[in-house]
Amino acid sequence: VDPIPNKPPKHTKMLSILAADHEKLGIFCATTSKMTSVGDPATSNLLADRQMAHQKAAWMLRSHLEA
C-alpha cells in the first residue's frame, strides 16, 4: 500500500493507477475462474463475467489516457 500523498495526484496518474488495478483484478479472476475443473461451474461463470468487466474497465481507462 502506497502512503497517502500530501497533495492528490494528477488525474492522469489516478486513471493509470485505476487501470492497473482493474488489469490485476482481471488477471486474478482469470486464474481463479478455473473452478469448472473442481466441479464448480457457477463460480467459474461468475468469475469469467467479472474478468470481462474488469478488462473492459481497464480498456476504457487506458483509452481516456491515450486521448
Short mmCIF file of N, CA and C in Angstrom, two decimals:
data_model
loop_
_atom_site.label_atom_id
_atom_site.label_comp_id
_atom_site.label_asym_id
_atom_site.label_seq_id
_atom_site.Cartn_x
_atom_site.Cartn_y
_atom_site.Cartn_z
N VAL A 1 0.85 -1.17 0.00
CA VAL A 1 0.00 0.00 0.00
C VAL A 1 0.89 1.23 0.00
N ASP A 2 0.61 2.11 -0.91
CA ASP A 2 1.37 3.36 -1.00
C ASP A 2 0.93 4.32 0.09
N PRO A 3 1.86 5.12 0.59
CA PRO A 3 1.46 6.12 1.59
C PRO A 3 0.56 7.18 0.96
N ILE A 4 -0.25 7.79 1.77
CA ILE A 4 -1.16 8.83 1.30
C ILE A 4 -0.35 10.09 1.02
N PRO A 5 -0.44 10.62 -0.20
CA PRO A 5 0.33 11.83 -0.52
C PRO A 5 -0.30 13.06 0.13
N ASN A 6 0.52 14.08 0.32
CA ASN A 6 0.02 15.34 0.88
C ASN A 6 -0.93 16.04 -0.09
N LYS A 7 -0.65 15.87 -1.38
CA LYS A 7 -1.44 16.52 -2.42
C LYS A 7 -1.96 15.43 -3.36
N PRO A 8 -3.20 15.51 -3.79
CA PRO A 8 -3.72 14.47 -4.69
C PRO A 8 -2.92 14.42 -6.00
N PRO A 9 -2.74 13.20 -6.56
CA PRO A 9 -2.03 13.11 -7.83
C PRO A 9 -2.87 13.69 -8.96
N LYS A 10 -2.21 13.94 -10.07
CA LYS A 10 -2.91 14.46 -11.26
C LYS A 10 -3.91 13.40 -11.73
N HIS A 11 -4.90 13.87 -12.48
CA HIS A 11 -5.96 12.96 -12.93
C HIS A 11 -5.42 11.83 -13.80
N THR A 12 -4.40 12.09 -14.61
CA THR A 12 -3.85 11.04 -15.45
C THR A 12 -3.18 9.95 -14.62
N LYS A 13 -2.53 10.34 -13.55
CA LYS A 13 -1.90 9.37 -12.65
C LYS A 13 -2.97 8.52 -11.96
N MET A 14 -4.06 9.16 -11.52
CA MET A 14 -5.14 8.41 -10.87
C MET A 14 -5.77 7.42 -11.84
N LEU A 15 -5.96 7.84 -13.11
CA LEU A 15 -6.55 6.94 -14.10
C LEU A 15 -5.62 5.77 -14.39
N SER A 16 -4.32 6.02 -14.46
CA SER A 16 -3.38 4.92 -14.74
C SER A 16 -3.33 3.94 -13.57
N ILE A 17 -3.40 4.44 -12.34
CA ILE A 17 -3.43 3.55 -11.17
C ILE A 17 -4.69 2.70 -11.19
N LEU A 18 -5.82 3.32 -11.49
CA LEU A 18 -7.09 2.60 -11.53
C LEU A 18 -7.10 1.55 -12.65
N ALA A 19 -6.55 1.90 -13.82
CA ALA A 19 -6.48 0.95 -14.92
C ALA A 19 -5.60 -0.24 -14.55
N ALA A 20 -4.48 0.02 -13.91
CA ALA A 20 -3.59 -1.07 -13.49
C ALA A 20 -4.28 -1.97 -12.48
N ASP A 21 -5.05 -1.39 -11.57
CA ASP A 21 -5.77 -2.20 -10.59
C ASP A 21 -6.83 -3.08 -11.26
N HIS A 22 -7.53 -2.53 -12.25
CA HIS A 22 -8.52 -3.33 -12.98
C HIS A 22 -7.84 -4.48 -13.72
N GLU A 23 -6.66 -4.21 -14.30
CA GLU A 23 -5.93 -5.26 -15.00
C GLU A 23 -5.53 -6.37 -14.03
N LYS A 24 -5.07 -6.00 -12.85
CA LYS A 24 -4.68 -7.00 -11.84
C LYS A 24 -5.87 -7.84 -11.43
N LEU A 25 -7.03 -7.19 -11.23
CA LEU A 25 -8.23 -7.94 -10.85
C LEU A 25 -8.69 -8.86 -11.97
N GLY A 26 -8.54 -8.42 -13.21
CA GLY A 26 -8.89 -9.26 -14.36
C GLY A 26 -8.02 -10.50 -14.42
N ILE A 27 -6.72 -10.33 -14.14
CA ILE A 27 -5.80 -11.47 -14.12
C ILE A 27 -6.16 -12.42 -12.99
N PHE A 28 -6.48 -11.86 -11.82
CA PHE A 28 -6.87 -12.69 -10.68
C PHE A 28 -8.11 -13.51 -11.02
N CYS A 29 -9.11 -12.86 -11.61
CA CYS A 29 -10.34 -13.57 -11.96
C CYS A 29 -10.06 -14.65 -13.01
N ALA A 30 -9.14 -14.39 -13.92
CA ALA A 30 -8.82 -15.38 -14.95
C ALA A 30 -8.17 -16.61 -14.34
N THR A 31 -7.32 -16.42 -13.36
CA THR A 31 -6.64 -17.57 -12.77
C THR A 31 -7.56 -18.35 -11.85
N THR A 32 -8.51 -17.70 -11.23
CA THR A 32 -9.41 -18.41 -10.32
C THR A 32 -10.67 -18.91 -11.02
N SER A 33 -10.86 -18.54 -12.29
CA SER A 33 -12.08 -18.97 -12.98
C SER A 33 -11.97 -20.41 -13.48
N LYS A 34 -10.95 -21.10 -13.10
CA LYS A 34 -10.79 -22.49 -13.50
C LYS A 34 -11.54 -23.42 -12.54
N MET A 35 -12.61 -22.93 -11.95
CA MET A 35 -13.36 -23.70 -10.98
C MET A 35 -14.14 -24.84 -11.62
N THR A 36 -14.30 -24.83 -12.94
CA THR A 36 -15.03 -25.93 -13.58
C THR A 36 -14.27 -27.24 -13.42
N SER A 37 -12.94 -27.17 -13.35
CA SER A 37 -12.17 -28.41 -13.17
C SER A 37 -12.38 -28.98 -11.77
N VAL A 38 -12.85 -28.15 -10.84
CA VAL A 38 -13.12 -28.59 -9.48
C VAL A 38 -14.59 -28.97 -9.32
N GLY A 39 -15.36 -28.72 -10.36
CA GLY A 39 -16.78 -29.05 -10.30
C GLY A 39 -17.64 -27.91 -9.80
N ASP A 40 -17.22 -26.68 -10.02
CA ASP A 40 -18.00 -25.52 -9.57
C ASP A 40 -18.20 -24.56 -10.75
N PRO A 41 -19.06 -24.93 -11.70
CA PRO A 41 -19.24 -24.09 -12.89
C PRO A 41 -19.89 -22.74 -12.58
N ALA A 42 -20.70 -22.65 -11.54
CA ALA A 42 -21.36 -21.37 -11.23
C ALA A 42 -20.32 -20.32 -10.83
N THR A 43 -19.38 -20.70 -9.98
CA THR A 43 -18.33 -19.76 -9.58
C THR A 43 -17.45 -19.42 -10.76
N SER A 44 -17.17 -20.40 -11.60
CA SER A 44 -16.36 -20.16 -12.79
C SER A 44 -17.02 -19.13 -13.70
N ASN A 45 -18.33 -19.27 -13.92
CA ASN A 45 -19.05 -18.31 -14.77
C ASN A 45 -19.07 -16.92 -14.15
N LEU A 46 -19.26 -16.85 -12.85
CA LEU A 46 -19.27 -15.57 -12.15
C LEU A 46 -17.92 -14.87 -12.31
N LEU A 47 -16.83 -15.60 -12.10
CA LEU A 47 -15.51 -15.00 -12.21
C LEU A 47 -15.17 -14.63 -13.65
N ALA A 48 -15.64 -15.43 -14.61
CA ALA A 48 -15.42 -15.09 -16.02
C ALA A 48 -16.13 -13.77 -16.36
N ASP A 49 -17.33 -13.59 -15.85
CA ASP A 49 -18.06 -12.33 -16.08
C ASP A 49 -17.33 -11.15 -15.43
N ARG A 50 -16.82 -11.35 -14.22
CA ARG A 50 -16.08 -10.28 -13.53
C ARG A 50 -14.79 -9.96 -14.28
N GLN A 51 -14.13 -11.00 -14.81
CA GLN A 51 -12.91 -10.78 -15.57
C GLN A 51 -13.19 -9.89 -16.78
N MET A 52 -14.27 -10.18 -17.50
CA MET A 52 -14.61 -9.37 -18.66
C MET A 52 -14.92 -7.94 -18.25
N ALA A 53 -15.61 -7.75 -17.14
CA ALA A 53 -15.95 -6.41 -16.68
C ALA A 53 -14.69 -5.62 -16.31
N HIS A 54 -13.74 -6.26 -15.64
CA HIS A 54 -12.50 -5.57 -15.27
C HIS A 54 -11.65 -5.26 -16.50
N GLN A 55 -11.61 -6.19 -17.45
CA GLN A 55 -10.85 -5.93 -18.68
C GLN A 55 -11.46 -4.77 -19.46
N LYS A 56 -12.78 -4.72 -19.50
CA LYS A 56 -13.45 -3.63 -20.20
C LYS A 56 -13.18 -2.29 -19.52
N ALA A 57 -13.24 -2.27 -18.18
CA ALA A 57 -12.98 -1.03 -17.45
C ALA A 57 -11.54 -0.58 -17.65
N ALA A 58 -10.59 -1.52 -17.63
CA ALA A 58 -9.18 -1.16 -17.85
C ALA A 58 -8.99 -0.60 -19.25
N TRP A 59 -9.63 -1.22 -20.24
CA TRP A 59 -9.52 -0.73 -21.61
C TRP A 59 -10.08 0.69 -21.72
N MET A 60 -11.23 0.91 -21.11
CA MET A 60 -11.87 2.23 -21.17
C MET A 60 -10.98 3.29 -20.52
N LEU A 61 -10.38 2.98 -19.38
CA LEU A 61 -9.50 3.94 -18.71
C LEU A 61 -8.24 4.21 -19.53
N ARG A 62 -7.68 3.16 -20.13
CA ARG A 62 -6.49 3.36 -20.98
C ARG A 62 -6.83 4.22 -22.19
N SER A 63 -8.04 4.05 -22.76
CA SER A 63 -8.42 4.85 -23.92
C SER A 63 -8.55 6.31 -23.56
N HIS A 64 -8.97 6.61 -22.33
CA HIS A 64 -9.02 8.00 -21.87
C HIS A 64 -7.62 8.58 -21.74
N LEU A 65 -6.69 7.76 -21.30
CA LEU A 65 -5.33 8.23 -21.13
C LEU A 65 -4.65 8.49 -22.48
N GLU A 66 -5.00 7.72 -23.51
CA GLU A 66 -4.40 7.88 -24.82
C GLU A 66 -5.00 9.03 -25.61
N ALA A 67 -6.19 9.45 -25.24
CA ALA A 67 -6.88 10.51 -26.00
C ALA A 67 -6.29 11.87 -25.74
#
